[in-house]
Amino acid sequence: MKKEITFTLNKEKTIMEVDPQWTLLHLLREVLEMTGTKEGCGYGECGACTVIIDGEAVNSCLYPVMEVEGRSVMTIEGVALKDGSLDPIQQAFVDEGAVQCGFCIPGMIMSSKALLDKKDKPTEEEIKESIEGNLCRCTGYVKIVDAIKSVAGGR
Amino acid sequence: MRLPPFQYLEPENITEALSMMDTYKDTVKIIAGGTEVINHMKHRLLSPAFVMNIAKLGDLGGISVLDHEIVLGASTTLKEIANSPVIKEKCKAIAEAAFQVASPTIAAMGTIGGNILQNTRCMTYNQSEIVLTGLDSCHKRGGTICLAVKGSTRCFSVYQGDMAPALIAFDAQCILRKSGATRTIPIIDLFTGNGVQPFSIGSDEILTGIIIPKQDGTSGSAYKKLRIRGSIDFPLVSAASVIWVGADGKITSSRMVIGAAGPAPRMVEEASLAIQGQLPGEIDLEALAGMAYGLTEGADNLAMPGAYRRKMARVLLKRAVQEALEDVKRGI
Amino acid sequence: MGDLKVIGKRIPKKDAPLKTTGAAVYIQDMKVPGMLYGRILYSKYPHAKIVKIDTSKAEALPGVKVVLTGADVPNNFKFGFIKDNPPLKTGKVLSTRDEVAAVAAISPEIAEEALDLINIEYEELPGIFDPLEAMKEGAAMVHEEFKSNVLKMPWKFVAGDVEAAKKASAFIAEDTFSTQWVTHCCLGTSGCIASLDINNNLTMYSNTQIPSLAQNDFLEALKVFGFKNKRVRVIQCVIGGGFGSKLDTYAYEYIAILLALKARKPVKIVFSREDEFLATSPRQCTITKISQGCDKDGRLTFREMEMILDNGAYTSWGATTPSVMMVPISSLYKVPNIFYRAKCVYTNNTYSQAFRGYGNPQATFAIESNLDQLAEKAGIDPLEIRRINANEPGEVTPQNFKITSCGMKECIDEVVNRLDWKNKSGKHNGRGVGMASLIHVGGAARVYKSDGCGTIIKVDDNGKVDVITGSSEIGQGSETIISQIVAEVLGMSIDDINVINNDTDVCPWDVGAHASRTTFVAGNSALGAAQKIKTQIMEIAAKNLGESPEALEMKDGIIFSVKDKEKNISLGKVLRKVHYTLGGRMLVAEHFYDPPNENFDQNFKGNLSVAYAYGAHGVEVEVDKETGQVKILNYIAAHDVGKALNPMLLEGQIYGGGLMGIGYALGEKMIWDKGYLKNGTFLDYKMPTVQDAPPVQAVIVETDEQAGPFGAKGIGEPGLVPTAPAIANAIYDAVGVRIKDLPITPEKVLAALKEKEKGNP
């Protein structure tokens, strides 16, 4: 039985017919075909599906779609600027060599962006905490942390 | 992974929620953050007919500081608790426990109520369906055997919540409501000690809040957690301690709790008695630690061997007490 | 080579903007019109007879289009290195990852539901899960037809006379070491879309690391399925991690083809995370008996190793890992006398495959741990024994490896200096330092008929360049490195270079992204093609400018006379001049580079690689004596890379490999209990998080390898090879206990400390 929800998706008011059994990730990837948000495990254990809801980074694979009602959701597709140029955090990931296979990267960017949106100059400890739920197998995390630091002005 | 079919319930207020509980009882599963229930439903460990979301019930969130107690709404997120200045100041061990739960994304969704009421876990139970399919049903899956301890007539699943041990150390109470009735019980009494049905909460009840009583004197507290990785992991054993010292420098009261060592957190009451009235410098830490050992179960059903986890209960308790005493010294 | 413009620079990865915006399309994100969703049902038991399969309920489920079982696999088709693995099993299942049925449906949800409706009656059989048990006389056969559980692959290498050397040795250390199953944990799971046209030509959307070999495998399969003389096209999506996991073809791919054939529609199979843990092939676990000796001055006299590998129930390319294990066994340090024998043993466990390092980490763990034991016996500093025996340029090793460039000593020195070895070693105060070195193939590895890679370069009318390469981008950055090489030769910006690397219909042949070979082989191939196209360009420009080609240079898309820069012509103009003329032509060049390395002969001798990569890792640890927990305080990873074509990407390989190695050393382990996987989730499988990443210094040592493109050697795998023994050695230095069984978990350290207290060694 479908229900209607209204929410903000990447700054646009969105009204959707949804099935309460969907997760937010299902809505994004399967229904809206916004495939930038990745499913790495489906159980909230890898962070690849991270999106920002009302300022907090959360796992969209565990997020009941009905819970989105009235909230503001930002996905990786909403991070770049309107003219298509990269957000500073995205540019930093590019410039610092933080990207390899890239599958974890949208989640990494959402987690770190949620931090940077709240704190201009987070400490290295806070940077690591922000991505400690985001698994990456390629990079050893070094350049990912470097990239976030470079935006945070903490270098 | 698809979720099994269910009907979604969204009560407008607590009264409606309680009345739904009254109607659906065992067939309804409450979610607030959903981090455990959705996960378990995907694993097919749960397939409730109804899922009721209480996250948006206004009266269940937030941290209130009253004269004699601090009240935490059940839907307060772990992140709010970890970051709360008053919790960090007055109940450091609780903030530390919240800070160490899973990962920040989970802590931003997960709630204190959900964390307390998280199901017990076991490597032979918390498995994907494709792995479980070939194994016989254990006690926790409605069978009559234990896959972790061969021949056991009971379930050896482990309560791996981070919050409960810390809350119990602060003598916290929980508020349980049902239609027409409210009761407040110590959190330790929520636990049955039975891995199959770990909680004494009624099928028509909702955990709505937690009360942390204020106590006189200078106190120190700490929460220690054994895990393999620096994040994500549940505790493999944990220890919480709170120590109060009077004006004469002597210990007026203390509470020590071991977590993740059996189906329920255990209070190390013997240790509290032993140090009552002592000066911090007089405490025989090794003896205290030894008292934790006997309270731990140590089956080989988590990521580290049971025998090792038992030993670590000892080390962690010692370290938790040490750190709490250091806090006391600093006059926190 | 002094004046390099693009090579050696920290140039961002070309595909990074795509990946940071979520625009990169992985197999998970791909849709083909009309496609169905396939899912696979795995065996309930590790060893059982299939008595009956009832698929009627699944077939009746609305939305289900095809249900297949082993009976539907045509002509007894089997795949794998020795063709012992049917994509869907009949008669018997041999492991819990055995595929027993598959469905294709109009949605993933329906496909999943259909699996629940397939009824299979099994008769459980006792299984064999321990290779030592499986080798015993009278053990039940995993594959009855083979008459033995030991694979008929005679892995044996002998050089000199080990027995005589033993007698002549002043010191001998021997011990047994073992390693565990670990899995790749690619964040993007395995998957494919099989699509057949009306004539049964196959297009496979894939995330394979071996497009050309996969193409061949699928072609073979089509033949067996009864479709002769067909075409197979492999198109790679953006690949969410490789590490060797996609270095073979797997049952799911053949199942997708079979489902698509039957449904007459494209079928997509993408693994869930559980599938990925259960049904991809881990690094093989090993048991290694080792003994090494030295003379009174610490010079190594012999190395003797016997190894047993758990092959699992089926045989993939992974069964050839002993051939790469031989690299360090025969050639890490100068050792004149070698004896090595390995047996791969069938069990009812999961079957193993390629994983970054391909056997080298297991062998190096035993060699380098045991070398510290020997050093102690001989009373020599572990650092000195490594210096004394270090490999050197010009050496020919017992396996006939011709060592060209070799920076092993420099790497050791970097470790020693940066760790402050002299002041920190030998204290035994809870803190300690350890080191281990590595050798790995660094100039490809000839394990197939060809070790080559082809490149085609074409220049378009606007002076932009397309580089069509056989090599695969699996996140390592090959696309960027190839662009840099071509850009350097042609004096262009890498932004003007477009790399096409994902379609076998277009791209030339390549043996695959393995053996740390892509920069070396694909790089040399691109270099050759770039030089050829440059020659063409210069000849045409020379005619136009009235100069000789030698008098010209090319920079930023302009060709000019060195003497008179006013005499110039743009690249695009050159193109248009030859293109838009009567009898015009295109500017295209091709180059196939097949390195001059050798396949092993029957005695496993031969120069496997054109060049060899070296490195040394050093680590400082602190051991908590109450908990047994090991904390890494400092980690130095020094690598001889020939020449760093892009230091930023190269460091990424070292950091990534290093942490993967740290996971291998300290925490990761797949727990297979009597054939059942007990920790198949990211929660229970302890892949390191950012909080587990210690401070690592990547140190690049350049030795200018003459055979490499601009002097480069491979670096894809070396980063995790010496990690585990370096850590084990540091723990020994810190607290005097040696852990010989990976992973080095706190309980093992604590138990060893207790034994030591009791006075047991």
PDB file of N, CA and C in Angstrom, chain B residues 1-2 42-44 121 123-124 126-131 133-135 226-234 286 300 303-305 308 311-312 315-316 318-319, chain C residues 39 42 44-45 109 112-113 116 272 274-275 278 624 626-629 667 671 676-689 691-692 746-747 750:
ATOM      1  N   MET B   1      19.070  -5.801  -0.363  1.00  0.00           N
ATOM      2  CA  MET B   1      18.292  -6.692   0.501  1.00  0.00           C
ATOM      3  C   MET B   1      16.896  -6.134   0.724  1.00  0.00           C
ATOM      4  N   ARG B   2      15.930  -6.957   0.439  1.00  0.00           N
ATOM      5  CA  ARG B   2      14.557  -6.471   0.624  1.00  0.00           C
ATOM      6  C   ARG B   2      14.170  -6.630   2.098  1.00  0.00           C
ATOM      7  N   LYS B  42      16.321  -7.264   7.693  1.00  0.00           N
ATOM      8  CA  LYS B  42      16.995  -7.623   6.436  1.00  0.00           C
ATOM      9  C   LYS B  42      17.661  -8.992   6.539  1.00  0.00           C
ATOM     10  N   HIS B  43      18.178  -9.292   7.704  1.00  0.00           N
ATOM     11  CA  HIS B  43      18.789 -10.608   7.925  1.00  0.00           C
ATOM     12  C   HIS B  43      17.745 -11.708   8.142  1.00  0.00           C
ATOM     13  N   ARG B  44      16.472 -11.320   8.155  1.00  0.00           N
ATOM     14  CA  ARG B  44      15.374 -12.273   8.417  1.00  0.00           C
ATOM     15  C   ARG B  44      15.425 -12.835   9.841  1.00  0.00           C
ATOM     16  N   ARG B 121      23.229 -11.080  21.265  1.00  0.00           N
ATOM     17  CA  ARG B 121      23.871 -11.480  20.016  1.00  0.00           C
ATOM     18  C   ARG B 121      24.734 -12.722  20.192  1.00  0.00           C
ATOM     19  N   MET B 123      27.426 -15.304  17.483  1.00  0.00           N
ATOM     20  CA  MET B 123      27.924 -15.536  16.121  1.00  0.00           C
ATOM     21  C   MET B 123      27.127 -16.580  15.355  1.00  0.00           C
ATOM     22  N   THR B 124      26.462 -17.442  16.078  1.00  0.00           N
ATOM     23  CA  THR B 124      25.683 -18.450  15.366  1.00  0.00           C
ATOM     24  C   THR B 124      24.242 -17.993  15.168  1.00  0.00           C
ATOM     25  N   ASN B 126      23.479 -14.151  14.798  1.00  0.00           N
ATOM     26  CA  ASN B 126      23.526 -12.958  13.951  1.00  0.00           C
ATOM     27  C   ASN B 126      24.266 -13.259  12.659  1.00  0.00           C
ATOM     28  N   GLN B 127      23.548 -13.923  11.795  1.00  0.00           N
ATOM     29  CA  GLN B 127      24.102 -14.393  10.549  1.00  0.00           C
ATOM     30  C   GLN B 127      23.156 -14.042   9.439  1.00  0.00           C
ATOM     31  N   SER B 128      23.677 -14.007   8.251  1.00  0.00           N
ATOM     32  CA  SER B 128      22.779 -13.794   7.131  1.00  0.00           C
ATOM     33  C   SER B 128      21.961 -15.068   6.923  1.00  0.00           C
ATOM     34  N   GLU B 129      20.837 -14.871   6.272  1.00  0.00           N
ATOM     35  CA  GLU B 129      19.937 -15.987   6.040  1.00  0.00           C
ATOM     36  C   GLU B 129      20.619 -17.101   5.254  1.00  0.00           C
ATOM     37  N   ILE B 130      21.482 -16.715   4.285  1.00  0.00           N
ATOM     38  CA  ILE B 130      22.083 -17.763   3.460  1.00  0.00           C
ATOM     39  C   ILE B 130      23.012 -18.664   4.265  1.00  0.00           C
ATOM     40  N   VAL B 131      23.538 -18.138   5.352  1.00  0.00           N
ATOM     41  CA  VAL B 131      24.397 -18.974   6.192  1.00  0.00           C
ATOM     42  C   VAL B 131      23.539 -19.783   7.167  1.00  0.00           C
ATOM     43  N   THR B 133      20.637 -20.892   6.854  1.00  0.00           N
ATOM     44  CA  THR B 133      19.732 -21.850   6.250  1.00  0.00           C
ATOM     45  C   THR B 133      20.145 -23.305   6.479  1.00  0.00           C
ATOM     46  N   GLY B 134      21.445 -23.561   6.514  1.00  0.00           N
ATOM     47  CA  GLY B 134      21.876 -24.948   6.671  1.00  0.00           C
ATOM     48  C   GLY B 134      22.016 -25.391   8.111  1.00  0.00           C
ATOM     49  N   LEU B 135      21.922 -24.434   9.036  1.00  0.00           N
ATOM     50  CA  LEU B 135      22.154 -24.777  10.446  1.00  0.00           C
ATOM     51  C   LEU B 135      20.830 -25.069  11.150  1.00  0.00           C
ATOM     52  N   LEU B 226      36.115  -3.450  25.201  1.00  0.00           N
ATOM     53  CA  LEU B 226      37.041  -4.272  24.422  1.00  0.00           C
ATOM     54  C   LEU B 226      36.438  -4.505  23.045  1.00  0.00           C
ATOM     55  N   ARG B 227      37.196  -4.149  22.030  1.00  0.00           N
ATOM     56  CA  ARG B 227      36.753  -4.438  20.672  1.00  0.00           C
ATOM     57  C   ARG B 227      37.987  -4.620  19.815  1.00  0.00           C
ATOM     58  N   ILE B 228      37.792  -5.195  18.659  1.00  0.00           N
ATOM     59  CA  ILE B 228      38.945  -5.462  17.807  1.00  0.00           C
ATOM     60  C   ILE B 228      39.332  -4.209  17.046  1.00  0.00           C
ATOM     61  N   ARG B 229      38.345  -3.530  16.489  1.00  0.00           N
ATOM     62  CA  ARG B 229      38.649  -2.339  15.702  1.00  0.00           C
ATOM     63  C   ARG B 229      38.354  -1.068  16.503  1.00  0.00           C
ATOM     64  N   GLY B 230      38.862   0.034  16.007  1.00  0.00           N
ATOM     65  CA  GLY B 230      38.675   1.311  16.688  1.00  0.00           C
ATOM     66  C   GLY B 230      37.292   1.904  16.520  1.00  0.00           C
ATOM     67  N   SER B 231      36.461   1.310  15.691  1.00  0.00           N
ATOM     68  CA  SER B 231      35.070   1.748  15.594  1.00  0.00           C
ATOM     69  C   SER B 231      34.224   0.585  15.083  1.00  0.00           C
ATOM     70  N   ILE B 232      32.957   0.862  14.862  1.00  0.00           N
ATOM     71  CA  ILE B 232      31.964  -0.082  14.338  1.00  0.00           C
ATOM     72  C   ILE B 232      31.617  -1.217  15.300  1.00  0.00           C
ATOM     73  N   ASP B 233      32.617  -1.821  15.930  1.00  0.00           N
ATOM     74  CA  ASP B 233      32.394  -3.062  16.676  1.00  0.00           C
ATOM     75  C   ASP B 233      31.549  -2.892  17.947  1.00  0.00           C
ATOM     76  N   PHE B 234      30.758  -3.922  18.202  1.00  0.00           N
ATOM     77  CA  PHE B 234      30.107  -4.064  19.506  1.00  0.00           C
ATOM     78  C   PHE B 234      31.175  -4.414  20.548  1.00  0.00           C
ATOM     79  N   GLU B 286      43.542  -5.298  42.087  1.00  0.00           N
ATOM     80  CA  GLU B 286      43.595  -6.675  41.564  1.00  0.00           C
ATOM     81  C   GLU B 286      42.484  -7.522  42.166  1.00  0.00           C
ATOM     82  N   ASP B 300      32.351 -19.260  23.568  1.00  0.00           N
ATOM     83  CA  ASP B 300      33.072 -18.943  22.332  1.00  0.00           C
ATOM     84  C   ASP B 300      32.077 -18.592  21.227  1.00  0.00           C
ATOM     85  N   ALA B 303      33.562 -12.504  18.533  1.00  0.00           N
ATOM     86  CA  ALA B 303      34.771 -12.420  17.713  1.00  0.00           C
ATOM     87  C   ALA B 303      36.067 -12.796  18.442  1.00  0.00           C
ATOM     88  N   MET B 304      36.039 -12.868  19.749  1.00  0.00           N
ATOM     89  CA  MET B 304      37.225 -13.321  20.472  1.00  0.00           C
ATOM     90  C   MET B 304      36.832 -14.470  21.391  1.00  0.00           C
ATOM     91  N   PRO B 305      37.793 -15.343  21.707  1.00  0.00           N
ATOM     92  CA  PRO B 305      37.456 -16.519  22.515  1.00  0.00           C
ATOM     93  C   PRO B 305      36.902 -16.138  23.890  1.00  0.00           C
ATOM     94  N   TYR B 308      39.372 -15.642  26.805  1.00  0.00           N
ATOM     95  CA  TYR B 308      40.089 -14.370  26.745  1.00  0.00           C
ATOM     96  C   TYR B 308      39.193 -13.232  27.211  1.00  0.00           C
ATOM     97  N   LYS B 311      39.039 -13.007  30.899  1.00  0.00           N
ATOM     98  CA  LYS B 311      40.227 -12.367  31.482  1.00  0.00           C
ATOM     99  C   LYS B 311      40.171 -10.850  31.309  1.00  0.00           C
ATOM    100  N   MET B 312      39.664 -10.453  30.178  1.00  0.00           N
ATOM    101  CA  MET B 312      39.644  -9.012  29.897  1.00  0.00           C
ATOM    102  C   MET B 312      38.607  -8.281  30.755  1.00  0.00           C
ATOM    103  N   VAL B 315      40.627  -7.048  33.484  1.00  0.00           N
ATOM    104  CA  VAL B 315      41.492  -5.907  33.155  1.00  0.00           C
ATOM    105  C   VAL B 315      40.656  -4.640  32.971  1.00  0.00           C
ATOM    106  N   LEU B 316      39.549  -4.789  32.257  1.00  0.00           N
ATOM    107  CA  LEU B 316      38.726  -3.616  31.971  1.00  0.00           C
ATOM    108  C   LEU B 316      38.132  -3.037  33.248  1.00  0.00           C
ATOM    109  N   LYS B 318      39.353  -3.186  36.230  1.00  0.00           N
ATOM    110  CA  LYS B 318      40.441  -2.515  36.935  1.00  0.00           C
ATOM    111  C   LYS B 318      40.694  -1.130  36.329  1.00  0.00           C
ATOM    112  N   ARG B 319      40.747  -1.100  35.015  1.00  0.00           N
ATOM    113  CA  ARG B 319      41.036   0.176  34.339  1.00  0.00           C
ATOM    114  C   ARG B 319      39.886   1.180  34.502  1.00  0.00           C
TER     115      ARG B 319
ATOM    116  N   ARG C  39      19.290 -14.316  -9.370  1.00  0.00           N
ATOM    117  CA  ARG C  39      19.874 -14.593  -8.059  1.00  0.00           C
ATOM    118  C   ARG C  39      20.194 -16.074  -7.951  1.00  0.00           C
ATOM    119  N   TYR C  42      22.477 -20.998  -2.885  1.00  0.00           N
ATOM    120  CA  TYR C  42      23.672 -21.751  -2.517  1.00  0.00           C
ATOM    121  C   TYR C  42      23.299 -22.960  -1.674  1.00  0.00           C
ATOM    122  N   LYS C  44      22.892 -25.684   1.186  1.00  0.00           N
ATOM    123  CA  LYS C  44      22.665 -25.626   2.624  1.00  0.00           C
ATOM    124  C   LYS C  44      23.808 -26.270   3.388  1.00  0.00           C
ATOM    125  N   TYR C  45      24.460 -27.216   2.755  1.00  0.00           N
ATOM    126  CA  TYR C  45      25.446 -28.046   3.463  1.00  0.00           C
ATOM    127  C   TYR C  45      26.800 -27.999   2.773  1.00  0.00           C
ATOM    128  N   GLU C 109      13.569  -8.229  -5.927  1.00  0.00           N
ATOM    129  CA  GLU C 109      12.769  -8.693  -4.793  1.00  0.00           C
ATOM    130  C   GLU C 109      12.086 -10.015  -5.130  1.00  0.00           C
ATOM    131  N   GLU C 112      14.582 -12.819  -5.258  1.00  0.00           N
ATOM    132  CA  GLU C 112      14.964 -13.261  -3.918  1.00  0.00           C
ATOM    133  C   GLU C 112      13.870 -14.123  -3.297  1.00  0.00           C
ATOM    134  N   GLU C 113      12.649 -13.690  -3.497  1.00  0.00           N
ATOM    135  CA  GLU C 113      11.529 -14.450  -2.944  1.00  0.00           C
ATOM    136  C   GLU C 113      11.464 -15.836  -3.586  1.00  0.00           C
ATOM    137  N   ASP C 116      13.476 -18.571  -1.997  1.00  0.00           N
ATOM    138  CA  ASP C 116      12.871 -19.168  -0.797  1.00  0.00           C
ATOM    139  C   ASP C 116      11.917 -20.294  -1.162  1.00  0.00           C
ATOM    140  N   SER C 272      24.943  -9.594  -3.368  1.00  0.00           N
ATOM    141  CA  SER C 272      24.732  -8.887  -2.102  1.00  0.00           C
ATOM    142  C   SER C 272      26.028  -9.017  -1.308  1.00  0.00           C
ATOM    143  N   GLU C 274      26.426 -10.471   1.485  1.00  0.00           N
ATOM    144  CA  GLU C 274      26.544 -11.852   1.980  1.00  0.00           C
ATOM    145  C   GLU C 274      27.071 -12.765   0.888  1.00  0.00           C
ATOM    146  N   ASP C 275      26.524 -12.584  -0.329  1.00  0.00           N
ATOM    147  CA  ASP C 275      27.016 -13.380  -1.458  1.00  0.00           C
ATOM    148  C   ASP C 275      28.514 -13.163  -1.616  1.00  0.00           C
ATOM    149  N   LEU C 278      30.435 -14.968   0.994  1.00  0.00           N
ATOM    150  CA  LEU C 278      30.312 -16.424   0.883  1.00  0.00           C
ATOM    151  C   LEU C 278      30.929 -16.949  -0.405  1.00  0.00           C
ATOM    152  N   ASP C 624      50.435  -4.102  24.893  1.00  0.00           N
ATOM    153  CA  ASP C 624      49.805  -4.002  26.207  1.00  0.00           C
ATOM    154  C   ASP C 624      49.888  -5.384  26.848  1.00  0.00           C
ATOM    155  N   GLU C 626      48.849  -6.545  29.563  1.00  0.00           N
ATOM    156  CA  GLU C 626      47.658  -7.044  30.271  1.00  0.00           C
ATOM    157  C   GLU C 626      46.593  -7.566  29.316  1.00  0.00           C
ATOM    158  N   THR C 627      46.522  -6.948  28.136  1.00  0.00           N
ATOM    159  CA  THR C 627      45.470  -7.343  27.197  1.00  0.00           C
ATOM    160  C   THR C 627      46.010  -8.084  25.981  1.00  0.00           C
ATOM    161  N   GLY C 628      47.285  -7.954  25.731  1.00  0.00           N
ATOM    162  CA  GLY C 628      47.863  -8.548  24.528  1.00  0.00           C
ATOM    163  C   GLY C 628      47.631  -7.714  23.281  1.00  0.00           C
ATOM    164  N   GLN C 629      47.035  -6.546  23.456  1.00  0.00           N
ATOM    165  CA  GLN C 629      46.753  -5.719  22.284  1.00  0.00           C
ATOM    166  C   GLN C 629      48.026  -5.061  21.756  1.00  0.00           C
ATOM    167  N   GLY C 667      44.158  -8.626  12.427  1.00  0.00           N
ATOM    168  CA  GLY C 667      42.745  -8.812  12.759  1.00  0.00           C
ATOM    169  C   GLY C 667      41.903  -9.611  11.800  1.00  0.00           C
ATOM    170  N   ILE C 671      36.183 -16.812   9.270  1.00  0.00           N
ATOM    171  CA  ILE C 671      36.019 -17.976  10.141  1.00  0.00           C
ATOM    172  C   ILE C 671      35.133 -18.995   9.432  1.00  0.00           C
ATOM    173  N   TYR C 676      31.046 -23.840   7.254  1.00  0.00           N
ATOM    174  CA  TYR C 676      30.113 -22.707   7.323  1.00  0.00           C
ATOM    175  C   TYR C 676      30.876 -21.426   7.649  1.00  0.00           C
ATOM    176  N   LEU C 677      30.575 -20.407   6.895  1.00  0.00           N
ATOM    177  CA  LEU C 677      31.197 -19.111   7.152  1.00  0.00           C
ATOM    178  C   LEU C 677      30.485 -18.438   8.324  1.00  0.00           C
ATOM    179  N   LYS C 678      31.243 -18.099   9.358  1.00  0.00           N
ATOM    180  CA  LYS C 678      30.597 -17.544  10.546  1.00  0.00           C
ATOM    181  C   LYS C 678      30.687 -16.033  10.648  1.00  0.00           C
ATOM    182  N   ASN C 679      31.486 -15.419   9.820  1.00  0.00           N
ATOM    183  CA  ASN C 679      31.598 -13.955   9.951  1.00  0.00           C
ATOM    184  C   ASN C 679      31.528 -13.249   8.596  1.00  0.00           C
ATOM    185  N   GLY C 680      30.497 -13.553   7.862  1.00  0.00           N
ATOM    186  CA  GLY C 680      30.346 -12.973   6.536  1.00  0.00           C
ATOM    187  C   GLY C 680      29.647 -11.629   6.489  1.00  0.00           C
ATOM    188  N   THR C 681      30.012 -10.721   7.359  1.00  0.00           N
ATOM    189  CA  THR C 681      29.481  -9.351   7.306  1.00  0.00           C
ATOM    190  C   THR C 681      30.616  -8.381   7.624  1.00  0.00           C
ATOM    191  N   PHE C 682      30.425  -7.134   7.250  1.00  0.00           N
ATOM    192  CA  PHE C 682      31.439  -6.127   7.579  1.00  0.00           C
ATOM    193  C   PHE C 682      31.499  -5.854   9.077  1.00  0.00           C
ATOM    194  N   LEU C 683      30.470  -6.270   9.795  1.00  0.00           N
ATOM    195  CA  LEU C 683      30.518  -6.121  11.249  1.00  0.00           C
ATOM    196  C   LEU C 683      31.461  -7.164  11.851  1.00  0.00           C
ATOM    197  N   ASP C 684      31.368  -8.375  11.350  1.00  0.00           N
ATOM    198  CA  ASP C 684      32.116  -9.464  11.977  1.00  0.00           C
ATOM    199  C   ASP C 684      33.464  -9.749  11.325  1.00  0.00           C
ATOM    200  N   TYR C 685      33.596  -9.387  10.063  1.00  0.00           N
ATOM    201  CA  TYR C 685      34.897  -9.535   9.411  1.00  0.00           C
ATOM    202  C   TYR C 685      35.660  -8.236   9.657  1.00  0.00           C
ATOM    203  N   LYS C 686      36.840  -8.343  10.257  1.00  0.00           N
ATOM    204  CA  LYS C 686      37.453  -7.138  10.834  1.00  0.00           C
ATOM    205  C   LYS C 686      38.372  -6.396   9.871  1.00  0.00           C
ATOM    206  N   MET C 687      37.788  -5.924   8.796  1.00  0.00           N
ATOM    207  CA  MET C 687      38.535  -5.062   7.886  1.00  0.00           C
ATOM    208  C   MET C 687      38.808  -3.729   8.590  1.00  0.00           C
ATOM    209  N   PRO C 688      40.033  -3.210   8.509  1.00  0.00           N
ATOM    210  CA  PRO C 688      40.377  -2.011   9.284  1.00  0.00           C
ATOM    211  C   PRO C 688      39.531  -0.779   8.929  1.00  0.00           C
ATOM    212  N   THR C 689      39.225  -0.003   9.935  1.00  0.00           N
ATOM    213  CA  THR C 689      38.559   1.292   9.748  1.00  0.00           C
ATOM    214  C   THR C 689      39.629   2.383   9.826  1.00  0.00           C
ATOM    215  N   GLN C 691      40.086   4.321  12.112  1.00  0.00           N
ATOM    216  CA  GLN C 691      40.648   4.356  13.476  1.00  0.00           C
ATOM    217  C   GLN C 691      41.709   3.272  13.679  1.00  0.00           C
ATOM    218  N   ASP C 692      41.806   2.352  12.731  1.00  0.00           N
ATOM    219  CA  ASP C 692      42.812   1.291  12.837  1.00  0.00           C
ATOM    220  C   ASP C 692      44.024   1.574  11.960  1.00  0.00           C
ATOM    221  N   PRO C 746      45.045 -10.378  20.040  1.00  0.00           N
ATOM    222  CA  PRO C 746      45.472 -10.138  21.428  1.00  0.00           C
ATOM    223  C   PRO C 746      45.497 -11.432  22.262  1.00  0.00           C
ATOM    224  N   GLU C 747      44.520 -12.324  22.016  1.00  0.00           N
ATOM    225  CA  GLU C 747      44.514 -13.520  22.866  1.00  0.00           C
ATOM    226  C   GLU C 747      45.727 -14.403  22.616  1.00  0.00           C
ATOM    227  N   LEU C 750      48.639 -12.639  24.397  1.00  0.00           N
ATOM    228  CA  LEU C 750      48.520 -12.800  25.846  1.00  0.00           C
ATOM    229  C   LEU C 750      48.877 -14.225  26.275  1.00  0.00           C
TER     230      LEU C 750
END
